[in-house]
PDB file of C-alpha atoms in Angstrom:
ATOM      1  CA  UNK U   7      -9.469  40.455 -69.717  1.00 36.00           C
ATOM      2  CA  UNK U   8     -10.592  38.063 -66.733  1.00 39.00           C
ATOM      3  CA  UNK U   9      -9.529  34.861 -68.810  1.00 36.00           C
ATOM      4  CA  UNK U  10      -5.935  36.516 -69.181  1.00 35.00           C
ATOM      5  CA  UNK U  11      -5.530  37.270 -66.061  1.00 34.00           C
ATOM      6  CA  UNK U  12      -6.525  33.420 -65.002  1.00 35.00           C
ATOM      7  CA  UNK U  13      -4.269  32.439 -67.540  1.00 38.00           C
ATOM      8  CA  UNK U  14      -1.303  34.464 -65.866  1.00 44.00           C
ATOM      9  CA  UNK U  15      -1.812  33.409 -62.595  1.00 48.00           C
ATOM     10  CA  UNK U  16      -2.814  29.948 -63.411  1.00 52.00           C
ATOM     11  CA  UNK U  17       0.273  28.215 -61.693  1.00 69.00           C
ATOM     12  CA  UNK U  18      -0.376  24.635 -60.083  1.00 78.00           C
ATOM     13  CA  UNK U  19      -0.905  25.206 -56.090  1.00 85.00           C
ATOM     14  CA  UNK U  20       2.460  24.174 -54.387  1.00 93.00           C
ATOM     15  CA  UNK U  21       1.946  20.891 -52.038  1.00 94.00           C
ATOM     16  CA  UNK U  22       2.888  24.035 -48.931  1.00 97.00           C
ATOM     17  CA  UNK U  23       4.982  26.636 -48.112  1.00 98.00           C
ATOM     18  CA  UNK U  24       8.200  26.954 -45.709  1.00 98.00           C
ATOM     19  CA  UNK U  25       8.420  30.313 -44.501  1.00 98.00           C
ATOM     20  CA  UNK U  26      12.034  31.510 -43.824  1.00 98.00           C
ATOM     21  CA  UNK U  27      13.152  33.676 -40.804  1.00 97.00           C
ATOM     22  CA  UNK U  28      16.583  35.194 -40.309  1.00 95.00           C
ATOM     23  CA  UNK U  29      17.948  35.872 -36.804  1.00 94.00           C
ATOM     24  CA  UNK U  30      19.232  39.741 -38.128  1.00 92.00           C
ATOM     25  CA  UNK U  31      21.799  39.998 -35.285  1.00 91.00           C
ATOM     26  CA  UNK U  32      23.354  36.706 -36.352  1.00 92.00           C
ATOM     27  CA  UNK U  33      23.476  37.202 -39.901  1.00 89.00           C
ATOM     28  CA  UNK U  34      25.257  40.523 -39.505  1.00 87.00           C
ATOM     29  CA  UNK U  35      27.818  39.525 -37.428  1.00 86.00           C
ATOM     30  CA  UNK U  36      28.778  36.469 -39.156  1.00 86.00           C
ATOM     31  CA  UNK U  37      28.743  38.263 -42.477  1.00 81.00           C
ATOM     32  CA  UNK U  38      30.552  41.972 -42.297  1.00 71.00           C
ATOM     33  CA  UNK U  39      29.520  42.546 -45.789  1.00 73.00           C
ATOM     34  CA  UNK U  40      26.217  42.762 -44.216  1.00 62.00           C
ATOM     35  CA  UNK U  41      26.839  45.139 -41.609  1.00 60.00           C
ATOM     36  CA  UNK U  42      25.612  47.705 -43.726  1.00 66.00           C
ATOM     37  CA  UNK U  43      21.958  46.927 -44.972  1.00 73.00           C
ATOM     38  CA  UNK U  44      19.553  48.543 -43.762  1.00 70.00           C
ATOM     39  CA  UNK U  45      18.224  45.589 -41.483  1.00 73.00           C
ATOM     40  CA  UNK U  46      21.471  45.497 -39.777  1.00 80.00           C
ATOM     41  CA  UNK U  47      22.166  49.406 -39.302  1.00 71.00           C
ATOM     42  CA  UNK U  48      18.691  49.896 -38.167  1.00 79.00           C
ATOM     43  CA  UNK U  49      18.424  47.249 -35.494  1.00 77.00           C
ATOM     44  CA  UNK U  50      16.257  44.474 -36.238  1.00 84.00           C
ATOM     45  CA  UNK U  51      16.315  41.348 -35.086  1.00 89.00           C
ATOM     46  CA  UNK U  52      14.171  39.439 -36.986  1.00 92.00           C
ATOM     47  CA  UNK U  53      13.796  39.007 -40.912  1.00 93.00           C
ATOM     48  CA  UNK U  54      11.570  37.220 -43.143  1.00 96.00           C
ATOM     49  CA  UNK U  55      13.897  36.053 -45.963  1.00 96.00           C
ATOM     50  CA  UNK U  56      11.146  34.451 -47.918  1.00 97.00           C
ATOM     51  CA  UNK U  57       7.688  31.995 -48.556  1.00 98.00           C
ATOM     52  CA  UNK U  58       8.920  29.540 -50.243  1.00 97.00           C
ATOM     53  CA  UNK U  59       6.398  27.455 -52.391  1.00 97.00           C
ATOM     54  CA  UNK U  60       7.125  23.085 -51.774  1.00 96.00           C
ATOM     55  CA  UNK U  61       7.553  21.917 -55.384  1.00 92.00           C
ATOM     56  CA  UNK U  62       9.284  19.303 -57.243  1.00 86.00           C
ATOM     57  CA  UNK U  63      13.035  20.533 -57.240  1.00 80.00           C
ATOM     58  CA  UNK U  64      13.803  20.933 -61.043  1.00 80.00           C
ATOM     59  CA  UNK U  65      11.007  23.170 -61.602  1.00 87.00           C
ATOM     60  CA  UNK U  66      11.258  26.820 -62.718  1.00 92.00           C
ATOM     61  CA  UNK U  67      10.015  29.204 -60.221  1.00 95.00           C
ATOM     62  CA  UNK U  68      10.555  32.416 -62.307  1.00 95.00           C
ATOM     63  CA  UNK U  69       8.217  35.215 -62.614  1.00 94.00           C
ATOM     64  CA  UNK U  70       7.827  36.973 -65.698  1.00 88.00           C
ATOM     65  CA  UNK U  71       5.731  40.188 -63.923  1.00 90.00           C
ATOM     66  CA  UNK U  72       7.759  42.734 -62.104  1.00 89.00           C
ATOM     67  CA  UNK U  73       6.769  43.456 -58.574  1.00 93.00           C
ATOM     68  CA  UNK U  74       4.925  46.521 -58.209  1.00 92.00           C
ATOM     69  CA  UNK U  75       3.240  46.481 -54.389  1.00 94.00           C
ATOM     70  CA  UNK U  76       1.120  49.732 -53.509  1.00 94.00           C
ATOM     71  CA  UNK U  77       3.004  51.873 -51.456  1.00 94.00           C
ATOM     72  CA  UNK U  78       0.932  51.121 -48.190  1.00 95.00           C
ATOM     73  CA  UNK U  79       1.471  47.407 -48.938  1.00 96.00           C
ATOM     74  CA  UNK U  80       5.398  48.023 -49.280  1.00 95.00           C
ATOM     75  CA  UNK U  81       5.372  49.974 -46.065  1.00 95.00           C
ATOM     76  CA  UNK U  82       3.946  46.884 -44.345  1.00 95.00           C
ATOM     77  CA  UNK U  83       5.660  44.258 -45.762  1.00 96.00           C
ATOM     78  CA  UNK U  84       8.691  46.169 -44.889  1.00 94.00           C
ATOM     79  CA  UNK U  85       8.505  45.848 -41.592  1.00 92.00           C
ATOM     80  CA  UNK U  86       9.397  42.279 -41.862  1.00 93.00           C
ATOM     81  CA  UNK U  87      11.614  42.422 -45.052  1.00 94.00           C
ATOM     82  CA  UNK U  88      13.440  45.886 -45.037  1.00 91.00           C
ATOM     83  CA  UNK U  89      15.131  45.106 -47.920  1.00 90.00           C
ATOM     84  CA  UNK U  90      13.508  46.104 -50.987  1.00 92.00           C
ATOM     85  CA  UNK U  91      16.245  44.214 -53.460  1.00 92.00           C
ATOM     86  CA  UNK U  92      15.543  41.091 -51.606  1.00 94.00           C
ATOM     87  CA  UNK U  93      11.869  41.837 -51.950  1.00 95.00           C
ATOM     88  CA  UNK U  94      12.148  41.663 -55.798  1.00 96.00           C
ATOM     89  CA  UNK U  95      14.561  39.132 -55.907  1.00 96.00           C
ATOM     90  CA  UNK U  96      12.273  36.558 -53.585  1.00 97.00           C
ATOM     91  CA  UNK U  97       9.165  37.221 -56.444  1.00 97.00           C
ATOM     92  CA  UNK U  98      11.436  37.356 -58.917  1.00 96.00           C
ATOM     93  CA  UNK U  99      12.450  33.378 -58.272  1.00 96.00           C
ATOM     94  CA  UNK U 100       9.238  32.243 -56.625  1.00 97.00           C
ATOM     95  CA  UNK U 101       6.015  34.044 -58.541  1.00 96.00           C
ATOM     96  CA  UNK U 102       6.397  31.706 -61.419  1.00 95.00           C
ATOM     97  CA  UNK U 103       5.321  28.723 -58.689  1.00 95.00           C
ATOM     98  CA  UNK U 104       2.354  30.465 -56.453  1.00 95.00           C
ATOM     99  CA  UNK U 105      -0.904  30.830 -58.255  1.00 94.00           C
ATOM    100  CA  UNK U 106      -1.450  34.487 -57.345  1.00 95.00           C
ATOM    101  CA  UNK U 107      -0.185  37.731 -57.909  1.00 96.00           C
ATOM    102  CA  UNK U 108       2.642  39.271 -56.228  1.00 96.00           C
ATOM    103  CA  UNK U 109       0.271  41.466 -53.507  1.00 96.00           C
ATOM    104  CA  UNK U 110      -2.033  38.388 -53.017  1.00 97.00           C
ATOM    105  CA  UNK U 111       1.541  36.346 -51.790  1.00 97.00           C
ATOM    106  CA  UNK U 112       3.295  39.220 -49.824  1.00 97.00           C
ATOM    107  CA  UNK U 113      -0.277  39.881 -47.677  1.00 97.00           C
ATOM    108  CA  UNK U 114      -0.523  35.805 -47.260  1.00 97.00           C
ATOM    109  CA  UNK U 115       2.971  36.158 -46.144  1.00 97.00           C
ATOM    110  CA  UNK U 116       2.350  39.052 -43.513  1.00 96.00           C
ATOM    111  CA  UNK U 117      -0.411  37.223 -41.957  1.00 96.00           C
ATOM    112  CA  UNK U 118       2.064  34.231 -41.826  1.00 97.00           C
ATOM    113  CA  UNK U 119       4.279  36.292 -40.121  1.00 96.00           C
ATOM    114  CA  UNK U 120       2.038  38.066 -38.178  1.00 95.00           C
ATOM    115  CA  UNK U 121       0.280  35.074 -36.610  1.00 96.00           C
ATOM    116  CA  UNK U 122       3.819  33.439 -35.654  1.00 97.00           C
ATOM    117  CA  UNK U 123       4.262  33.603 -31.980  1.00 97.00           C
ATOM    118  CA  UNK U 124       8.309  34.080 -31.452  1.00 96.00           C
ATOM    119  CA  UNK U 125       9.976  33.204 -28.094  1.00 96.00           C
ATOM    120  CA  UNK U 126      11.584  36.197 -26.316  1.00 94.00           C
ATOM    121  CA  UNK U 127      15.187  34.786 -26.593  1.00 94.00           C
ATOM    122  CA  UNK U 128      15.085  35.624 -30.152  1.00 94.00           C
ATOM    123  CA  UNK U 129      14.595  39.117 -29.919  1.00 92.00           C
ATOM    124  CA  UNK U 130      16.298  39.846 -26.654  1.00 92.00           C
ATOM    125  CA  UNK U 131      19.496  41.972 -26.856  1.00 91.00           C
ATOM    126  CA  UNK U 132      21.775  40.152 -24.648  1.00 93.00           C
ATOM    127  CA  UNK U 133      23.671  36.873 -26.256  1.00 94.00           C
ATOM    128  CA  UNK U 134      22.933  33.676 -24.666  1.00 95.00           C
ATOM    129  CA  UNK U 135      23.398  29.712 -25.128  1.00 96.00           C
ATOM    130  CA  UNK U 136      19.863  27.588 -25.246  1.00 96.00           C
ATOM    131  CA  UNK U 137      19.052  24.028 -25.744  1.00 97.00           C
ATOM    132  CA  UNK U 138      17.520  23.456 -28.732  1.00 97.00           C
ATOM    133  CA  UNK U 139      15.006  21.356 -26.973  1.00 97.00           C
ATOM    134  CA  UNK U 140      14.185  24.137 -24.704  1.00 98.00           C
ATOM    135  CA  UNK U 141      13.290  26.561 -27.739  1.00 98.00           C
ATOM    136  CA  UNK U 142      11.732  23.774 -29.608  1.00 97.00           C
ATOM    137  CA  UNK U 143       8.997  23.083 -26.408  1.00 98.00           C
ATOM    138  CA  UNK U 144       8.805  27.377 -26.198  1.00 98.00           C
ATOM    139  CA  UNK U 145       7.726  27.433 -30.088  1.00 98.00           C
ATOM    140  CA  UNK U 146       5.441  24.541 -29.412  1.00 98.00           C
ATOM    141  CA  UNK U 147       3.875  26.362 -26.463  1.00 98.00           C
ATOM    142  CA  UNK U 148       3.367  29.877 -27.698  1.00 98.00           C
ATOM    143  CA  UNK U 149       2.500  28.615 -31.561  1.00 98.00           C
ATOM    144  CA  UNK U 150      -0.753  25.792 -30.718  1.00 95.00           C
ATOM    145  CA  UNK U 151      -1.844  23.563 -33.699  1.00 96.00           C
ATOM    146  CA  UNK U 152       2.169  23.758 -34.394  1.00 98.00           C
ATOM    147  CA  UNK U 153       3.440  19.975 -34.859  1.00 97.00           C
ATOM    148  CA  UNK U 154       6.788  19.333 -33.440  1.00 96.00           C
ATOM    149  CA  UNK U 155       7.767  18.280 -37.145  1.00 96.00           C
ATOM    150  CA  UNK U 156       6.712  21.485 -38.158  1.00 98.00           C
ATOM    151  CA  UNK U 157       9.606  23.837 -37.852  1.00 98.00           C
ATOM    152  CA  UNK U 158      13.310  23.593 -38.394  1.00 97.00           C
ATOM    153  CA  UNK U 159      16.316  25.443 -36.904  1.00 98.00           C
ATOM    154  CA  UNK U 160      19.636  26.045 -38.938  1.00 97.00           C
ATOM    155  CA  UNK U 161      22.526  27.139 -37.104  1.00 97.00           C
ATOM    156  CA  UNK U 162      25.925  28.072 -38.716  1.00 95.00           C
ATOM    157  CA  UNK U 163      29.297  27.456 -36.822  1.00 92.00           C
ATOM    158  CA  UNK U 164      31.808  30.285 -36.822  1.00 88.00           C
ATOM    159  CA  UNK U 165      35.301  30.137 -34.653  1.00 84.00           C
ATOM    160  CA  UNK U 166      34.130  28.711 -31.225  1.00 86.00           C
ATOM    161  CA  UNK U 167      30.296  27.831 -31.184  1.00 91.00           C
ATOM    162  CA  UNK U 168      27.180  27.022 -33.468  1.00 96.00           C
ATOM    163  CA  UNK U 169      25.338  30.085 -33.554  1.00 96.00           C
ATOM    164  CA  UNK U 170      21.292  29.964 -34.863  1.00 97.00           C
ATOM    165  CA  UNK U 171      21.153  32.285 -38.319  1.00 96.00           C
ATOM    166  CA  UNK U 172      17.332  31.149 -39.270  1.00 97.00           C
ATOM    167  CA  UNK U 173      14.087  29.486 -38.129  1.00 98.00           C
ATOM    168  CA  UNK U 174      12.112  27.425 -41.421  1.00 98.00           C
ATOM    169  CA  UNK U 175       8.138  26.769 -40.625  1.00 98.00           C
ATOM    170  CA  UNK U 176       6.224  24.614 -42.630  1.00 98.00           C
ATOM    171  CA  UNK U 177       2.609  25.051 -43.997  1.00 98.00           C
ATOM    172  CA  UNK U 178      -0.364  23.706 -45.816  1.00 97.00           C
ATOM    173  CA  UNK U 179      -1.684  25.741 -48.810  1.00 95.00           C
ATOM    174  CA  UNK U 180      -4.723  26.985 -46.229  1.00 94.00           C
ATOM    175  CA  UNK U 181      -2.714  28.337 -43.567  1.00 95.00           C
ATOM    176  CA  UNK U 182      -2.212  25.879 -41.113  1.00 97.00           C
ATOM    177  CA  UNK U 183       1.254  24.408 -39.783  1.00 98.00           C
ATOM    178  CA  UNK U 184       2.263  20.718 -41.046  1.00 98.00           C
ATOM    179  CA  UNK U 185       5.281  18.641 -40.708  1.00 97.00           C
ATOM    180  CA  UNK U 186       8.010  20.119 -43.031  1.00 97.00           C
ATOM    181  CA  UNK U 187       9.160  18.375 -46.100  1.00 94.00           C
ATOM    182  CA  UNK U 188      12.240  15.977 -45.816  1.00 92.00           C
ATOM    183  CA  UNK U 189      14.431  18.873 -47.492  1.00 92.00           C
ATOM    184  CA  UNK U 190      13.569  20.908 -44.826  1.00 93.00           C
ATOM    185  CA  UNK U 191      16.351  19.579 -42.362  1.00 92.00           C
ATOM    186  CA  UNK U 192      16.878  20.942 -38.893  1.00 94.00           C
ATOM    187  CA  UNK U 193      21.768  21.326 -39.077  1.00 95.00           C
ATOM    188  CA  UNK U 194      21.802  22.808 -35.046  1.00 97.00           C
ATOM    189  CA  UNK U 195      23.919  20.736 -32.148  1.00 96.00           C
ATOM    190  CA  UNK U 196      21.591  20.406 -29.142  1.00 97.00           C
ATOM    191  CA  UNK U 197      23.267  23.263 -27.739  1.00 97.00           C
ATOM    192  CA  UNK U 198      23.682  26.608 -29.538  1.00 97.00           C
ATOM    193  CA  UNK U 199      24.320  30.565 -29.193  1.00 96.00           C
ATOM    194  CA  UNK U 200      21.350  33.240 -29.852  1.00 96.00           C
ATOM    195  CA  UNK U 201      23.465  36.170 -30.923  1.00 94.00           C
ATOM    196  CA  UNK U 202      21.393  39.584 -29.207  1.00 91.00           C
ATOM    197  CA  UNK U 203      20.397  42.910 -30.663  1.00 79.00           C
ATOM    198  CA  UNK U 204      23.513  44.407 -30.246  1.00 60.00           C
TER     199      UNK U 204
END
């Protein structure tokens, strides 16, 4: 029994991790398809779309086990993913690249979470413009041991202005920040909107 489950979970540690988070308000109102998830209805304002494992591109990420999380765990990791389909759909394209099980990644990816220190203007509910500079020293600031490689903004541009959609963070296997991957590209002007919280 032990030496099948080593076997199973057995997959080569990534080289890191780049943790994806959605600005909610943003996504919903440039997508009206959106409008009616849960994460959009219920007013949040920030997501975690995913922990995505840093491996060589034409590699198979698939996992063969379905994601069953203990109710308590689900509750949890729900407050940062609301969206159960998305849930099974991230482990479902990355669990065949992280060398645990499914509970083992969604807990690392809570503390990840958890431990990330988000400036105010992301969560606020009033709409504002901001230098991507000035948010860049705020993460720096509230997030220490953070290198100024180590995150990425992407912004997407709708009628009149660039408006920020997610924030990508980059990290060793053990935890700590490091400079994201060349893949990992920061798309923002220097100037862009932060849609509020309705």
């Amino acid at each position: 029994m032990g030496i099948c489950t080593a076997v199973v979970h057995a997959s080569p540690a990534p080289a890191g991790y780049v943790m994806e988070i959605q600005l909610v308000p943003a996504a919903c109102s440039l997508d009206p398809q959106r409008n009616k998830k849960r994460k959009c209805l219920e007013g949040y304002s920030l997501n975690v779309l995913g922990l995505y494992p840093e491996v060589a591109a034409q590699r198979n990420c698939t996992s063969h086990t379905v994601l069953n999380l203990p109710p308590i765990q689900a509750k949890v990791v729900a407050r940062v993913m609301p969206d159960e389909n998305a849930r099974k759909q991230l482990w479902q394209g990355v669990g065949g690249c992280v060398p645990m099980p499914a509970n083992q990644y969604f807990r690392m990816m809570i503390n990840y979470a958890e431990k990330l220190k988000i400036p105010d203007e992301l969560t606020s509910q009033e709409t504002r413009v901001m230098q991507a500079a000035v948010l860049r020293s705020r993460m720096l600031r509230l997030n220490p041991g953070l290198p100024t490689q180590g995150f990425e903004f992407s912004c997407q541009q709708n009628k009149t202005n660039s408006i920020l959609t997610e924030i990508k963070i980059c990290y060793q296997n053990n935890g700590h920040y490091k400079a994201c991957p060349k893949n990992v590209q920061n798309n923002c002007p220097a100037t862009f909107t932060i849609k509020g919280s309705f």
